[in-house]
Amino acid sequence: MFQIDANHPTPLYAQLERSIRFAIATGKLRIGDQLPTVRQLAVDLRINANTVAKVYAELERAGVLETRRGVGTFVSARPNEAASRRDRERHLRELAEHFISETQTGGFSIDDVIEHLEKRRRK
Amino acid sequence: MFQIDANHPTPLYAQLERSIRFAIATGKLRIGDQLPTVRQLAVDLRINANTVAKVYAELERAGVLETRRGVGTFVSARPNEAASRRDRERHLRELAEHFISETQTGGFSIDDVIEHLEKRRRK
Amino acid sequence: MFQIDANHPTPLYAQLERSIRFAIATGKLRIGDQLPTVRQLAVDLRINANTVAKVYAELERAGVLETRRGVGTFVSARPNEAASRRDRERHLRELAEHFISETQTGGFSIDDVIEHLEKRRRK
Amino acid sequence: MFQIDANHPTPLYAQLERSIRFAIATGKLRIGDQLPTVRQLAVDLRINANTVAKVYAELERAGVLETRRGVGTFVSARPNEAASRRDRERHLRELAEHFISETQTGGFSIDDVIEHLEKRRRK
DNA sequence: GTGGTCTAGACCACG
DNA sequence: GTGGTCTAGACCACA
């Protein structure tokens, strides 16, 4: 479900967090969907349950997930529309600029990049 | 020259190592080119000189760099690693995943993101 | 009637127990008064009936409440605990500490807070 | 320095977090002050170092503390002035209303409460 | 020596 | 059975 590489220098919890956010952004996980239980995901990924729990907790604080005590963990309905349209656009532009500069450093054209993202988008 | 983000969870040394390898792989650094001194690069990147030295040492062990005592550090003459297709794809995938997780935090869908990038391409 | 905050890190049962004790200590509930049924209170507070039942049982063990089978739960006749000065001070200290930590998160100094409260007093 | 009660049902980490925020709000800790090291505070409070580390990490995420890798943990210069004056006032009013309703439930007058806060304010 | 990450495993709160 | 808290202890990144 989520991909983790124990040999990669990025901390496991950061990889998992990113991976979950990605699944939501690409529609693989939708609002209200239940995530695997902490212990199940730990077994699947062969990491410690505490590491999974830490990620779920962090994403809950960020408003991305919601946990219901004794029930499970779910994708939260986004209360994410705080910033103004203008601010949001500026924010996206900044993120995109940084990203494009990184990919160009890696020798990728903007076409390569868009093509890659489209492949990863769930239809 | 090389990009480092102290807030990124990936260890500084790993970020720097990757950054140098890619500069070489993409031709920004060529065989025989001199790298900045350990201390200069540490100042530029605002990190500890030990961290830079560790990276140079590791890359020397890997045959990517060469140190000539009292002179400086240079890109080694070895017929090394033009980044393979596989490595390049993996790199792009990681950059994209990180980027998408950031935009998701900002409340943007992958569709928003692709649309934005397409607008930038047209210009 | 009793206030419970599901997002507060203190366990629900502890919040409810404290809340009932204070209702008694401050005279809102008097000896012989009937408490809501377990199920009714669970519905009102949107918590599980088991949690309410556990609190009632604990308070019965402590001699604070009394259950008459088939009738209901009542404030016990025991000559109990008018909250001691010490307990009351500790309670106020905890409430204040929690409140100040919240306002600090919002970027308010303790002076801001006191000033605000004084304005409210004058009205 | 910070007070923790292991028998209190509130989680240790939540007690400690509140306690640190309180120390900052009341001026016992000032911008730039260094906090005890994770391990030292753990020893002092007789709790596990991980618990302390968790609190420091949470407060860093909240922008209250700042850690410098390999150096220590410090009170951050507050970047807390995002919300508008109007929003901030509304926020404080809501927090205060909630707090006053709690203290009144406990049988305290608003005068009791202000007096208590003034005692705790550092001159 | 500082904080950060991860593990294994215990016990608790809740449904 | 679900998530939450805490512990003890190992190893790593950084200054």
PDB file of N, CA and C in Angstrom, chain C residues 42-112:
ATOM      1  N   ALA C  42     -24.663   9.142  28.543  1.00  0.00           N
ATOM      2  CA  ALA C  42     -23.786   8.762  27.427  1.00  0.00           C
ATOM      3  C   ALA C  42     -24.230   9.460  26.146  1.00  0.00           C
ATOM      4  N   VAL C  43     -25.530   9.473  25.919  1.00  0.00           N
ATOM      5  CA  VAL C  43     -26.055  10.136  24.727  1.00  0.00           C
ATOM      6  C   VAL C  43     -25.750  11.628  24.787  1.00  0.00           C
ATOM      7  N   ASP C  44     -26.037  12.258  25.941  1.00  0.00           N
ATOM      8  CA  ASP C  44     -25.833  13.707  26.077  1.00  0.00           C
ATOM      9  C   ASP C  44     -24.377  14.090  25.816  1.00  0.00           C
ATOM     10  N   LEU C  45     -23.472  13.308  26.378  1.00  0.00           N
ATOM     11  CA  LEU C  45     -22.056  13.664  26.284  1.00  0.00           C
ATOM     12  C   LEU C  45     -21.388  13.073  25.039  1.00  0.00           C
ATOM     13  N   ARG C  46     -22.163  12.271  24.294  1.00  0.00           N
ATOM     14  CA  ARG C  46     -21.638  11.614  23.086  1.00  0.00           C
ATOM     15  C   ARG C  46     -20.411  10.763  23.389  1.00  0.00           C
ATOM     16  N   ILE C  47     -20.501  10.028  24.485  1.00  0.00           N
ATOM     17  CA  ILE C  47     -19.435   9.082  24.790  1.00  0.00           C
ATOM     18  C   ILE C  47     -20.066   7.722  24.988  1.00  0.00           C
ATOM     19  N   ASN C  48     -19.218   6.716  25.141  1.00  0.00           N
ATOM     20  CA  ASN C  48     -19.732   5.359  25.261  1.00  0.00           C
ATOM     21  C   ASN C  48     -20.347   5.111  26.635  1.00  0.00           C
ATOM     22  N   ALA C  49     -21.437   4.344  26.649  1.00  0.00           N
ATOM     23  CA  ALA C  49     -22.127   4.083  27.910  1.00  0.00           C
ATOM     24  C   ALA C  49     -21.223   3.366  28.911  1.00  0.00           C
ATOM     25  N   ASN C  50     -20.331   2.536  28.411  1.00  0.00           N
ATOM     26  CA  ASN C  50     -19.394   1.848  29.311  1.00  0.00           C
ATOM     27  C   ASN C  50     -18.567   2.831  30.120  1.00  0.00           C
ATOM     28  N   THR C  51     -18.202   3.920  29.474  1.00  0.00           N
ATOM     29  CA  THR C  51     -17.371   4.913  30.153  1.00  0.00           C
ATOM     30  C   THR C  51     -18.145   5.560  31.296  1.00  0.00           C
ATOM     31  N   VAL C  52     -19.404   5.868  31.046  1.00  0.00           N
ATOM     32  CA  VAL C  52     -20.237   6.445  32.102  1.00  0.00           C
ATOM     33  C   VAL C  52     -20.425   5.437  33.229  1.00  0.00           C
ATOM     34  N   ALA C  53     -20.726   4.218  32.844  1.00  0.00           N
ATOM     35  CA  ALA C  53     -20.975   3.188  33.855  1.00  0.00           C
ATOM     36  C   ALA C  53     -19.755   2.998  34.740  1.00  0.00           C
ATOM     37  N   LYS C  54     -18.589   3.039  34.118  1.00  0.00           N
ATOM     38  CA  LYS C  54     -17.348   2.874  34.873  1.00  0.00           C
ATOM     39  C   LYS C  54     -17.186   3.988  35.903  1.00  0.00           C
ATOM     40  N   VAL C  55     -17.508   5.195  35.523  1.00  0.00           N
ATOM     41  CA  VAL C  55     -17.381   6.338  36.437  1.00  0.00           C
ATOM     42  C   VAL C  55     -18.371   6.194  37.586  1.00  0.00           C
ATOM     43  N   TYR C  56     -19.614   5.874  37.272  1.00  0.00           N
ATOM     44  CA  TYR C  56     -20.605   5.701  38.327  1.00  0.00           C
ATOM     45  C   TYR C  56     -20.140   4.620  39.303  1.00  0.00           C
ATOM     46  N   ALA C  57     -19.630   3.525  38.766  1.00  0.00           N
ATOM     47  CA  ALA C  57     -19.196   2.423  39.630  1.00  0.00           C
ATOM     48  C   ALA C  57     -18.045   2.860  40.528  1.00  0.00           C
ATOM     49  N   GLU C  58     -17.133   3.630  39.952  1.00  0.00           N
ATOM     50  CA  GLU C  58     -15.987   4.087  40.728  1.00  0.00           C
ATOM     51  C   GLU C  58     -16.440   5.017  41.855  1.00  0.00           C
ATOM     52  N   LEU C  59     -17.375   5.889  41.536  1.00  0.00           N
ATOM     53  CA  LEU C  59     -17.846   6.836  42.544  1.00  0.00           C
ATOM     54  C   LEU C  59     -18.699   6.125  43.589  1.00  0.00           C
ATOM     55  N   GLU C  60     -19.331   5.027  43.192  1.00  0.00           N
ATOM     56  CA  GLU C  60     -20.072   4.266  44.193  1.00  0.00           C
ATOM     57  C   GLU C  60     -19.089   3.605  45.151  1.00  0.00           C
ATOM     58  N   ARG C  61     -18.037   3.018  44.586  1.00  0.00           N
ATOM     59  CA  ARG C  61     -17.013   2.427  45.423  1.00  0.00           C
ATOM     60  C   ARG C  61     -16.435   3.441  46.414  1.00  0.00           C
ATOM     61  N   ALA C  62     -16.331   4.691  45.942  1.00  0.00           N
ATOM     62  CA  ALA C  62     -15.766   5.738  46.788  1.00  0.00           C
ATOM     63  C   ALA C  62     -16.789   6.302  47.772  1.00  0.00           C
ATOM     64  N   GLY C  63     -18.029   5.809  47.679  1.00  0.00           N
ATOM     65  CA  GLY C  63     -19.043   6.269  48.619  1.00  0.00           C
ATOM     66  C   GLY C  63     -19.681   7.597  48.253  1.00  0.00           C
ATOM     67  N   VAL C  64     -19.417   8.060  47.040  1.00  0.00           N
ATOM     68  CA  VAL C  64     -19.957   9.353  46.632  1.00  0.00           C
ATOM     69  C   VAL C  64     -21.368   9.188  46.060  1.00  0.00           C
ATOM     70  N   LEU C  65     -21.575   8.093  45.339  1.00  0.00           N
ATOM     71  CA  LEU C  65     -22.891   7.824  44.761  1.00  0.00           C
ATOM     72  C   LEU C  65     -23.454   6.526  45.341  1.00  0.00           C
ATOM     73  N   GLU C  66     -24.703   6.318  45.068  1.00  0.00           N
ATOM     74  CA  GLU C  66     -25.391   5.115  45.536  1.00  0.00           C
ATOM     75  C   GLU C  66     -26.313   4.638  44.424  1.00  0.00           C
ATOM     76  N   THR C  67     -26.268   3.367  44.111  1.00  0.00           N
ATOM     77  CA  THR C  67     -27.169   2.869  43.081  1.00  0.00           C
ATOM     78  C   THR C  67     -28.272   2.042  43.728  1.00  0.00           C
ATOM     79  N   ARG C  68     -29.523   2.355  43.397  1.00  0.00           N
ATOM     80  CA  ARG C  68     -30.629   1.516  43.849  1.00  0.00           C
ATOM     81  C   ARG C  68     -31.144   0.783  42.626  1.00  0.00           C
ATOM     82  N   ARG C  69     -31.011  -0.524  42.702  1.00  0.00           N
ATOM     83  CA  ARG C  69     -31.341  -1.353  41.534  1.00  0.00           C
ATOM     84  C   ARG C  69     -32.716  -1.062  40.982  1.00  0.00           C
ATOM     85  N   GLY C  70     -32.773  -0.913  39.727  1.00  0.00           N
ATOM     86  CA  GLY C  70     -34.059  -0.702  39.076  1.00  0.00           C
ATOM     87  C   GLY C  70     -34.629   0.680  39.296  1.00  0.00           C
ATOM     88  N   VAL C  71     -33.920   1.520  40.033  1.00  0.00           N
ATOM     89  CA  VAL C  71     -34.452   2.859  40.305  1.00  0.00           C
ATOM     90  C   VAL C  71     -33.568   3.933  39.671  1.00  0.00           C
ATOM     91  N   GLY C  72     -32.274   3.889  40.027  1.00  0.00           N
ATOM     92  CA  GLY C  72     -31.392   4.915  39.466  1.00  0.00           C
ATOM     93  C   GLY C  72     -30.192   5.146  40.359  1.00  0.00           C
ATOM     94  N   THR C  73     -29.434   6.181  40.038  1.00  0.00           N
ATOM     95  CA  THR C  73     -28.222   6.500  40.772  1.00  0.00           C
ATOM     96  C   THR C  73     -28.392   7.845  41.468  1.00  0.00           C
ATOM     97  N   PHE C  74     -27.951   7.901  42.710  1.00  0.00           N
ATOM     98  CA  PHE C  74     -28.227   9.084  43.528  1.00  0.00           C
ATOM     99  C   PHE C  74     -26.976   9.536  44.263  1.00  0.00           C
ATOM    100  N   VAL C  75     -26.971  10.784  44.629  1.00  0.00           N
ATOM    101  CA  VAL C  75     -25.889  11.289  45.459  1.00  0.00           C
ATOM    102  C   VAL C  75     -26.042  10.676  46.841  1.00  0.00           C
ATOM    103  N   SER C  76     -24.962  10.063  47.324  1.00  0.00           N
ATOM    104  CA  SER C  76     -25.001   9.323  48.571  1.00  0.00           C
ATOM    105  C   SER C  76     -25.181  10.254  49.768  1.00  0.00           C
ATOM    106  N   ALA C  77     -25.770   9.694  50.831  1.00  0.00           N
ATOM    107  CA  ALA C  77     -26.038  10.478  52.026  1.00  0.00           C
ATOM    108  C   ALA C  77     -24.809  10.688  52.889  1.00  0.00           C
ATOM    109  N   ARG C  78     -23.725  10.078  52.498  1.00  0.00           N
ATOM    110  CA  ARG C  78     -22.519  10.185  53.329  1.00  0.00           C
ATOM    111  C   ARG C  78     -22.114  11.633  53.567  1.00  0.00           C
ATOM    112  N   PRO C  79     -21.598  11.904  54.683  1.00  0.00           N
ATOM    113  CA  PRO C  79     -21.208  13.267  55.052  1.00  0.00           C
ATOM    114  C   PRO C  79     -19.951  13.666  54.302  1.00  0.00           C
ATOM    115  N   ASN C  80     -20.041  13.611  52.966  1.00  0.00           N
ATOM    116  CA  ASN C  80     -18.779  13.632  52.241  1.00  0.00           C
ATOM    117  C   ASN C  80     -18.305  15.036  51.899  1.00  0.00           C
ATOM    118  N   GLU C  81     -17.130  15.036  51.609  1.00  0.00           N
ATOM    119  CA  GLU C  81     -16.300  15.971  50.925  1.00  0.00           C
ATOM    120  C   GLU C  81     -16.960  17.254  50.425  1.00  0.00           C
ATOM    121  N   ALA C  82     -17.177  18.203  51.303  1.00  0.00           N
ATOM    122  CA  ALA C  82     -17.243  19.556  50.775  1.00  0.00           C
ATOM    123  C   ALA C  82     -15.797  19.800  50.347  1.00  0.00           C
ATOM    124  N   ALA C  83     -15.625  20.236  49.135  1.00  0.00           N
ATOM    125  CA  ALA C  83     -14.250  20.292  48.636  1.00  0.00           C
ATOM    126  C   ALA C  83     -13.405  21.096  49.614  1.00  0.00           C
ATOM    127  N   SER C  84     -12.293  20.506  49.981  1.00  0.00           N
ATOM    128  CA  SER C  84     -11.419  21.182  50.930  1.00  0.00           C
ATOM    129  C   SER C  84     -10.779  22.377  50.239  1.00  0.00           C
ATOM    130  N   ARG C  85     -10.346  23.302  51.034  1.00  0.00           N
ATOM    131  CA  ARG C  85      -9.668  24.482  50.499  1.00  0.00           C
ATOM    132  C   ARG C  85      -8.518  24.070  49.590  1.00  0.00           C
ATOM    133  N   ARG C  86      -7.794  23.078  50.034  1.00  0.00           N
ATOM    134  CA  ARG C  86      -6.637  22.582  49.268  1.00  0.00           C
ATOM    135  C   ARG C  86      -7.037  22.067  47.897  1.00  0.00           C
ATOM    136  N   ASP C  87      -8.091  21.234  47.891  1.00  0.00           N
ATOM    137  CA  ASP C  87      -8.558  20.673  46.617  1.00  0.00           C
ATOM    138  C   ASP C  87      -9.009  21.774  45.672  1.00  0.00           C
ATOM    139  N   ARG C  88      -9.720  22.736  46.255  1.00  0.00           N
ATOM    140  CA  ARG C  88     -10.229  23.809  45.418  1.00  0.00           C
ATOM    141  C   ARG C  88      -9.088  24.606  44.804  1.00  0.00           C
ATOM    142  N   GLU C  89      -8.079  24.864  45.602  1.00  0.00           N
ATOM    143  CA  GLU C  89      -6.938  25.614  45.068  1.00  0.00           C
ATOM    144  C   GLU C  89      -6.225  24.839  43.962  1.00  0.00           C
ATOM    145  N   ARG C  90      -6.098  23.563  44.204  1.00  0.00           N
ATOM    146  CA  ARG C  90      -5.427  22.751  43.189  1.00  0.00           C
ATOM    147  C   ARG C  90      -6.238  22.762  41.897  1.00  0.00           C
ATOM    148  N   HIS C  91      -7.550  22.675  42.034  1.00  0.00           N
ATOM    149  CA  HIS C  91      -8.414  22.688  40.864  1.00  0.00           C
ATOM    150  C   HIS C  91      -8.275  23.998  40.088  1.00  0.00           C
ATOM    151  N   LEU C  92      -8.298  25.107  40.819  1.00  0.00           N
ATOM    152  CA  LEU C  92      -8.165  26.402  40.149  1.00  0.00           C
ATOM    153  C   LEU C  92      -6.805  26.508  39.468  1.00  0.00           C
ATOM    154  N   ARG C  93      -5.791  26.015  40.141  1.00  0.00           N
ATOM    155  CA  ARG C  93      -4.451  26.100  39.565  1.00  0.00           C
ATOM    156  C   ARG C  93      -4.390  25.335  38.245  1.00  0.00           C
ATOM    157  N   GLU C  94      -4.997  24.174  38.229  1.00  0.00           N
ATOM    158  CA  GLU C  94      -4.979  23.374  36.991  1.00  0.00           C
ATOM    159  C   GLU C  94      -5.760  24.034  35.867  1.00  0.00           C
ATOM    160  N   LEU C  95      -6.925  24.546  36.217  1.00  0.00           N
ATOM    161  CA  LEU C  95      -7.710  25.230  35.189  1.00  0.00           C
ATOM    162  C   LEU C  95      -6.928  26.413  34.629  1.00  0.00           C
ATOM    163  N   ALA C  96      -6.298  27.155  35.527  1.00  0.00           N
ATOM    164  CA  ALA C  96      -5.572  28.349  35.085  1.00  0.00           C
ATOM    165  C   ALA C  96      -4.381  27.959  34.214  1.00  0.00           C
ATOM    166  N   GLU C  97      -3.709  26.906  34.616  1.00  0.00           N
ATOM    167  CA  GLU C  97      -2.519  26.506  33.862  1.00  0.00           C
ATOM    168  C   GLU C  97      -2.925  26.075  32.449  1.00  0.00           C
ATOM    169  N   HIS C  98      -3.977  25.334  32.373  1.00  0.00           N
ATOM    170  CA  HIS C  98      -4.463  24.889  31.075  1.00  0.00           C
ATOM    171  C   HIS C  98      -4.871  26.076  30.212  1.00  0.00           C
ATOM    172  N   PHE C  99      -5.584  26.991  30.826  1.00  0.00           N
ATOM    173  CA  PHE C  99      -6.066  28.181  30.111  1.00  0.00           C
ATOM    174  C   PHE C  99      -4.891  29.019  29.615  1.00  0.00           C
ATOM    175  N   ILE C 100      -3.919  29.244  30.496  1.00  0.00           N
ATOM    176  CA  ILE C 100      -2.770  30.063  30.103  1.00  0.00           C
ATOM    177  C   ILE C 100      -1.981  29.382  28.985  1.00  0.00           C
ATOM    178  N   SER C 101      -1.880  28.064  29.045  1.00  0.00           N
ATOM    179  CA  SER C 101      -1.122  27.392  27.982  1.00  0.00           C
ATOM    180  C   SER C 101      -1.845  27.548  26.649  1.00  0.00           C
ATOM    181  N   GLU C 102      -3.172  27.566  26.683  1.00  0.00           N
ATOM    182  CA  GLU C 102      -3.926  27.783  25.445  1.00  0.00           C
ATOM    183  C   GLU C 102      -3.735  29.195  24.913  1.00  0.00           C
ATOM    184  N   THR C 103      -3.823  30.170  25.804  1.00  0.00           N
ATOM    185  CA  THR C 103      -3.694  31.548  25.345  1.00  0.00           C
ATOM    186  C   THR C 103      -2.270  31.809  24.854  1.00  0.00           C
ATOM    187  N   GLN C 104      -1.309  31.148  25.483  1.00  0.00           N
ATOM    188  CA  GLN C 104       0.079  31.312  25.038  1.00  0.00           C
ATOM    189  C   GLN C 104       0.223  30.802  23.613  1.00  0.00           C
ATOM    190  N   THR C 105      -0.447  29.693  23.328  1.00  0.00           N
ATOM    191  CA  THR C 105      -0.430  29.182  21.960  1.00  0.00           C
ATOM    192  C   THR C 105      -0.962  30.224  20.994  1.00  0.00           C
ATOM    193  N   GLY C 106      -1.948  30.980  21.441  1.00  0.00           N
ATOM    194  CA  GLY C 106      -2.509  32.022  20.593  1.00  0.00           C
ATOM    195  C   GLY C 106      -1.672  33.287  20.562  1.00  0.00           C
ATOM    196  N   GLY C 107      -0.559  33.277  21.275  1.00  0.00           N
ATOM    197  CA  GLY C 107       0.345  34.415  21.225  1.00  0.00           C
ATOM    198  C   GLY C 107       0.001  35.525  22.207  1.00  0.00           C
ATOM    199  N   PHE C 108      -0.804  35.210  23.223  1.00  0.00           N
ATOM    200  CA  PHE C 108      -1.160  36.225  24.211  1.00  0.00           C
ATOM    201  C   PHE C 108      -0.279  36.101  25.436  1.00  0.00           C
ATOM    202  N   SER C 109       0.152  37.208  25.972  1.00  0.00           N
ATOM    203  CA  SER C 109       0.904  37.173  27.224  1.00  0.00           C
ATOM    204  C   SER C 109      -0.081  37.099  28.382  1.00  0.00           C
ATOM    205  N   ILE C 110       0.449  36.802  29.565  1.00  0.00           N
ATOM    206  CA  ILE C 110      -0.433  36.735  30.729  1.00  0.00           C
ATOM    207  C   ILE C 110      -1.018  38.108  31.036  1.00  0.00           C
ATOM    208  N   ASP C 111      -0.290  39.131  30.669  1.00  0.00           N
ATOM    209  CA  ASP C 111      -0.821  40.480  30.887  1.00  0.00           C
ATOM    210  C   ASP C 111      -2.039  40.742  30.001  1.00  0.00           C
ATOM    211  N   ASP C 112      -1.933  40.333  28.724  1.00  0.00           N
ATOM    212  CA  ASP C 112      -3.087  40.458  27.831  1.00  0.00           C
ATOM    213  C   ASP C 112      -4.303  39.792  28.450  1.00  0.00           C
TER     214      ASP C 112
END
